PDB file of C-alpha atoms in Angstrom:
ATOM      1  CA  MET D   1     117.143  76.709  80.518  1.00 90.00           C
ATOM      2  CA  LYS D   2     114.666  78.697  82.783  1.00 96.00           C
ATOM      3  CA  ARG D   3     113.500  82.141  81.407  1.00 98.00           C
ATOM      4  CA  LEU D   4     112.684  84.692  83.728  1.00 98.00           C
ATOM      5  CA  LEU D   5     111.341  88.227  83.364  1.00 98.00           C
ATOM      6  CA  VAL D   6     111.885  91.139  85.674  1.00 98.00           C
ATOM      7  CA  ILE D   7     109.358  93.890  85.462  1.00 98.00           C
ATOM      8  CA  ASN D   8     109.903  97.272  87.068  1.00 98.00           C
ATOM      9  CA  GLY D   9     107.054  99.712  87.237  1.00 97.00           C
ATOM     10  CA  PRO D  10     106.607 103.384  87.422  1.00 97.00           C
ATOM     11  CA  ASN D  11     109.408 105.785  88.450  1.00 93.00           C
ATOM     12  CA  LEU D  12     112.010 102.847  88.679  1.00 96.00           C
ATOM     13  CA  ASN D  13     113.611 104.285  85.636  1.00 95.00           C
ATOM     14  CA  ARG D  14     114.641 107.171  87.874  1.00 92.00           C
ATOM     15  CA  LEU D  15     116.745 105.070  90.088  1.00 86.00           C
ATOM     16  CA  GLY D  16     119.860 106.851  91.144  1.00 85.00           C
ATOM     17  CA  VAL D  17     118.088 110.245  90.794  1.00 85.00           C
ATOM     18  CA  ARG D  18     114.750 109.839  92.623  1.00 80.00           C
ATOM     19  CA  GLU D  19     115.045 109.901  96.336  1.00 72.00           C
ATOM     20  CA  PRO D  20     118.657 108.477  96.638  1.00 71.00           C
ATOM     21  CA  GLY D  21     118.091 108.431 100.403  1.00 76.00           C
ATOM     22  CA  ILE D  22     115.332 105.863  99.999  1.00 74.00           C
ATOM     23  CA  TYR D  23     116.306 103.941  96.837  1.00 76.00           C
ATOM     24  CA  GLY D  24     120.147 104.573  96.834  1.00 77.00           C
ATOM     25  CA  GLY D  25     122.421 106.082  94.309  1.00 79.00           C
ATOM     26  CA  GLU D  26     122.691 103.275  91.696  1.00 86.00           C
ATOM     27  CA  THR D  27     120.635 103.154  88.452  1.00 89.00           C
ATOM     28  CA  LEU D  28     118.207 100.789  86.811  1.00 94.00           C
ATOM     29  CA  ALA D  29     120.948  99.846  84.307  1.00 96.00           C
ATOM     30  CA  THR D  30     123.222  98.888  87.222  1.00 96.00           C
ATOM     31  CA  LEU D  31     120.419  96.802  88.691  1.00 97.00           C
ATOM     32  CA  GLU D  32     119.704  94.995  85.511  1.00 97.00           C
ATOM     33  CA  SER D  33     123.548  94.366  84.710  1.00 97.00           C
ATOM     34  CA  GLY D  34     123.928  92.918  88.195  1.00 97.00           C
ATOM     35  CA  LEU D  35     120.859  90.650  87.715  1.00 97.00           C
ATOM     36  CA  GLN D  36     122.285  89.486  84.342  1.00 98.00           C
ATOM     37  CA  LEU D  37     125.553  88.328  86.070  1.00 97.00           C
ATOM     38  CA  VAL D  38     123.341  86.308  88.621  1.00 97.00           C
ATOM     39  CA  ALA D  39     121.364  84.851  85.841  1.00 97.00           C
ATOM     40  CA  GLU D  40     124.446  83.706  83.914  1.00 97.00           C
ATOM     41  CA  ARG D  41     125.840  82.179  87.059  1.00 97.00           C
ATOM     42  CA  GLU D  42     122.661  80.289  87.653  1.00 96.00           C
ATOM     43  CA  GLY D  43     122.029  79.317  84.042  1.00 96.00           C
ATOM     44  CA  ILE D  44     118.925  81.507  83.715  1.00 95.00           C
ATOM     45  CA  LYS D  45     117.841  83.331  80.580  1.00 98.00           C
ATOM     46  CA  LEU D  46     116.755  86.778  82.023  1.00 98.00           C
ATOM     47  CA  GLU D  47     114.969  89.525  80.404  1.00 98.00           C
ATOM     48  CA  THR D  48     114.127  92.975  81.966  1.00 98.00           C
ATOM     49  CA  PHE D  49     111.227  95.444  81.311  1.00 98.00           C
ATOM     50  CA  GLN D  50     110.280  98.786  82.723  1.00 98.00           C
ATOM     51  CA  SER D  51     107.406 100.978  82.203  1.00 98.00           C
ATOM     52  CA  ASN D  52     105.658 103.873  83.688  1.00 98.00           C
ATOM     53  CA  HIS D  53     102.324 102.585  82.117  1.00 98.00           C
ATOM     54  CA  GLU D  54      99.880 100.098  83.675  1.00 98.00           C
ATOM     55  CA  GLY D  55      98.692  98.709  80.281  1.00 98.00           C
ATOM     56  CA  ALA D  56     102.241  97.968  79.096  1.00 98.00           C
ATOM     57  CA  ILE D  57     103.020  96.080  82.477  1.00 98.00           C
ATOM     58  CA  ILE D  58      99.758  94.150  82.009  1.00 98.00           C
ATOM     59  CA  ASP D  59     100.745  93.145  78.470  1.00 98.00           C
ATOM     60  CA  GLN D  60     104.066  91.907  79.637  1.00 98.00           C
ATOM     61  CA  LEU D  61     102.354  89.764  82.371  1.00 98.00           C
ATOM     62  CA  HIS D  62      99.962  88.219  79.712  1.00 98.00           C
ATOM     63  CA  ALA D  63     102.900  87.387  77.519  1.00 98.00           C
ATOM     64  CA  ALA D  64     104.767  85.872  80.337  1.00 98.00           C
ATOM     65  CA  ASP D  65     102.152  83.264  80.722  1.00 97.00           C
ATOM     66  CA  THR D  66     103.413  81.495  77.642  1.00 96.00           C
ATOM     67  CA  ASP D  67     106.968  83.064  77.211  1.00 97.00           C
ATOM     68  CA  TYR D  68     108.588  82.715  80.708  1.00 98.00           C
ATOM     69  CA  ASP D  69     108.898  80.280  83.528  1.00 98.00           C
ATOM     70  CA  GLY D  70     108.564  83.057  86.216  1.00 98.00           C
ATOM     71  CA  VAL D  71     108.243  86.802  86.849  1.00 98.00           C
ATOM     72  CA  ILE D  72     109.805  89.007  89.389  1.00 98.00           C
ATOM     73  CA  ILE D  73     108.023  92.320  89.582  1.00 98.00           C
ATOM     74  CA  ASN D  74     108.377  95.547  91.450  1.00 97.00           C
ATOM     75  CA  PRO D  75     105.089  97.238  90.650  1.00 97.00           C
ATOM     76  CA  GLY D  76     106.097 100.494  92.272  1.00 94.00           C
ATOM     77  CA  ALA D  77     103.131 102.615  93.282  1.00 92.00           C
ATOM     78  CA  PHE D  78     100.765 100.328  91.414  1.00 94.00           C
ATOM     79  CA  THR D  79     101.338  97.761  94.323  1.00 95.00           C
ATOM     80  CA  HIS D  80      99.050  99.684  96.487  1.00 93.00           C
ATOM     81  CA  TYR D  81      96.038 100.266  94.063  1.00 91.00           C
ATOM     82  CA  SER D  82      96.268  98.496  90.748  1.00 97.00           C
ATOM     83  CA  TYR D  83      93.509  95.746  90.617  1.00 98.00           C
ATOM     84  CA  ALA D  84      94.180  95.530  86.992  1.00 98.00           C
ATOM     85  CA  ILE D  85      97.826  94.379  87.549  1.00 98.00           C
ATOM     86  CA  ARG D  86      96.640  92.228  90.516  1.00 98.00           C
ATOM     87  CA  ASP D  87      94.070  90.588  88.189  1.00 98.00           C
ATOM     88  CA  ALA D  88      96.662  90.109  85.390  1.00 98.00           C
ATOM     89  CA  ILE D  89      98.963  88.381  87.993  1.00 98.00           C
ATOM     90  CA  ALA D  90      95.999  86.129  89.123  1.00 98.00           C
ATOM     91  CA  GLY D  91      95.069  85.260  85.548  1.00 98.00           C
ATOM     92  CA  ILE D  92      98.386  83.652  84.333  1.00 98.00           C
ATOM     93  CA  SER D  93      99.720  80.426  85.385  1.00 98.00           C
ATOM     94  CA  THR D  94     103.465  81.739  85.379  1.00 98.00           C
ATOM     95  CA  PRO D  95     104.492  82.339  89.150  1.00 98.00           C
ATOM     96  CA  VAL D  96     105.127  85.894  90.118  1.00 98.00           C
ATOM     97  CA  LEU D  97     107.242  87.207  92.959  1.00 98.00           C
ATOM     98  CA  GLU D  98     106.999  90.731  94.382  1.00 97.00           C
ATOM     99  CA  VAL D  99     109.931  92.790  95.315  1.00 98.00           C
ATOM    100  CA  HIS D 100     110.602  96.337  96.588  1.00 95.00           C
ATOM    101  CA  ILE D 101     113.817  98.077  97.061  1.00 93.00           C
ATOM    102  CA  SER D 102     112.646  99.876 100.381  1.00 83.00           C
ATOM    103  CA  ASN D 103     110.830  98.566 103.241  1.00 82.00           C
ATOM    104  CA  VAL D 104     107.347  99.614 102.343  1.00 81.00           C
ATOM    105  CA  HIS D 105     106.052  98.619 105.720  1.00 78.00           C
ATOM    106  CA  ALA D 106     108.447 101.155 107.386  1.00 70.00           C
ATOM    107  CA  ARG D 107     107.246 103.945 105.212  1.00 74.00           C
ATOM    108  CA  GLU D 108     103.968 105.846 104.642  1.00 68.00           C
ATOM    109  CA  GLU D 109     100.670 104.350 105.726  1.00 82.00           C
ATOM    110  CA  PHE D 110      99.512 104.005 102.165  1.00 69.00           C
ATOM    111  CA  ARG D 111     102.519 101.885 101.196  1.00 71.00           C
ATOM    112  CA  HIS D 112     101.807  99.209 103.801  1.00 72.00           C
ATOM    113  CA  HIS D 113      99.154  97.447 101.893  1.00 80.00           C
ATOM    114  CA  SER D 114      99.803  95.533  98.645  1.00 93.00           C
ATOM    115  CA  VAL D 115      96.914  94.442  96.427  1.00 96.00           C
ATOM    116  CA  THR D 116      99.352  92.379  94.334  1.00 97.00           C
ATOM    117  CA  ALA D 117     100.964  90.356  97.003  1.00 95.00           C
ATOM    118  CA  PRO D 118      98.091  88.033  97.772  1.00 96.00           C
ATOM    119  CA  VAL D 119      98.356  86.680  94.123  1.00 98.00           C
ATOM    120  CA  SER D 120     102.171  86.416  94.180  1.00 98.00           C
ATOM    121  CA  ILE D 121     104.280  83.449  95.544  1.00 98.00           C
ATOM    122  CA  GLY D 122     106.053  85.853  97.904  1.00 97.00           C
ATOM    123  CA  GLN D 123     107.219  89.341  98.611  1.00 97.00           C
ATOM    124  CA  ILE D 124     110.747  90.645  99.364  1.00 97.00           C
ATOM    125  CA  VAL D 125     111.062  94.134 100.825  1.00 96.00           C
ATOM    126  CA  GLY D 126     113.702  96.368 102.140  1.00 94.00           C
ATOM    127  CA  LEU D 127     116.809  94.732 100.933  1.00 95.00           C
ATOM    128  CA  GLY D 128     117.672  97.161  98.225  1.00 93.00           C
ATOM    129  CA  PHE D 129     118.915  95.733  94.907  1.00 95.00           C
ATOM    130  CA  TYR D 130     119.924  92.428  96.829  1.00 97.00           C
ATOM    131  CA  GLY D 131     116.276  91.713  97.126  1.00 97.00           C
ATOM    132  CA  TYR D 132     116.097  91.179  93.300  1.00 97.00           C
ATOM    133  CA  GLU D 133     118.769  88.740  93.581  1.00 97.00           C
ATOM    134  CA  LEU D 134     117.152  86.888  96.254  1.00 98.00           C
ATOM    135  CA  GLY D 135     114.040  87.018  94.150  1.00 98.00           C
ATOM    136  CA  LEU D 136     115.817  85.423  91.243  1.00 97.00           C
ATOM    137  CA  LEU D 137     117.152  82.665  93.543  1.00 97.00           C
ATOM    138  CA  ALA D 138     113.914  82.082  95.215  1.00 97.00           C
ATOM    139  CA  MET D 139     112.034  81.882  92.026  1.00 98.00           C
ATOM    140  CA  LEU D 140     114.612  79.278  90.766  1.00 96.00           C
ATOM    141  CA  GLN D 141     113.987  77.363  93.928  1.00 96.00           C
ATOM    142  CA  HIS D 142     110.256  77.484  93.579  1.00 97.00           C
ATOM    143  CA  LEU D 143     110.583  76.299  89.860  1.00 96.00           C
ATOM    144  CA  ARG D 144     112.746  73.365  90.838  1.00 91.00           C
ATOM    145  CA  GLY D 145     110.279  72.394  93.535  1.00 89.00           C
ATOM    146  CA  LYS D 146     107.553  72.443  91.023  1.00 75.00           C
ATOM    147  CA  GLU D 147     109.542  70.017  88.744  1.00 73.00           C
ATOM    148  CA  ASN D 148     109.946  67.568  91.665  1.00 72.00           C
ATOM    149  CA  GLU D 149     106.233  67.535  92.560  1.00 67.00           C
TER     150      GLU D 149
END
């Protein structure tokens, strides 16, 4: 059974309250429970983690190198400037896929650049919570492809 970790960064604990016009009215708990249903359907063991602290996210990425087959991450605002998270992703062998609820490329200029995308296997943006589901399925496909190499 594949083990995946979903990491959500700063302010994502405020989903449903923070800027619902951009992020929607659903909560982080709703997102996580929906992902658990997808994981069960696909035979994936899924764990979730959220933190507003850069170091805690880095610690989770380091642990993922031995504890998980893949990581789906929404680094939040850290996407645009955290070289420490970027280096943590680059420093592990576990594949990481980046996801964002909003279309960051259609928002403020500073959101257009991701320092974490170049060290991730892909990036999904602008599809709301559905982007996470696609991320899980894409990660599963990626891992199956690695098994067949």
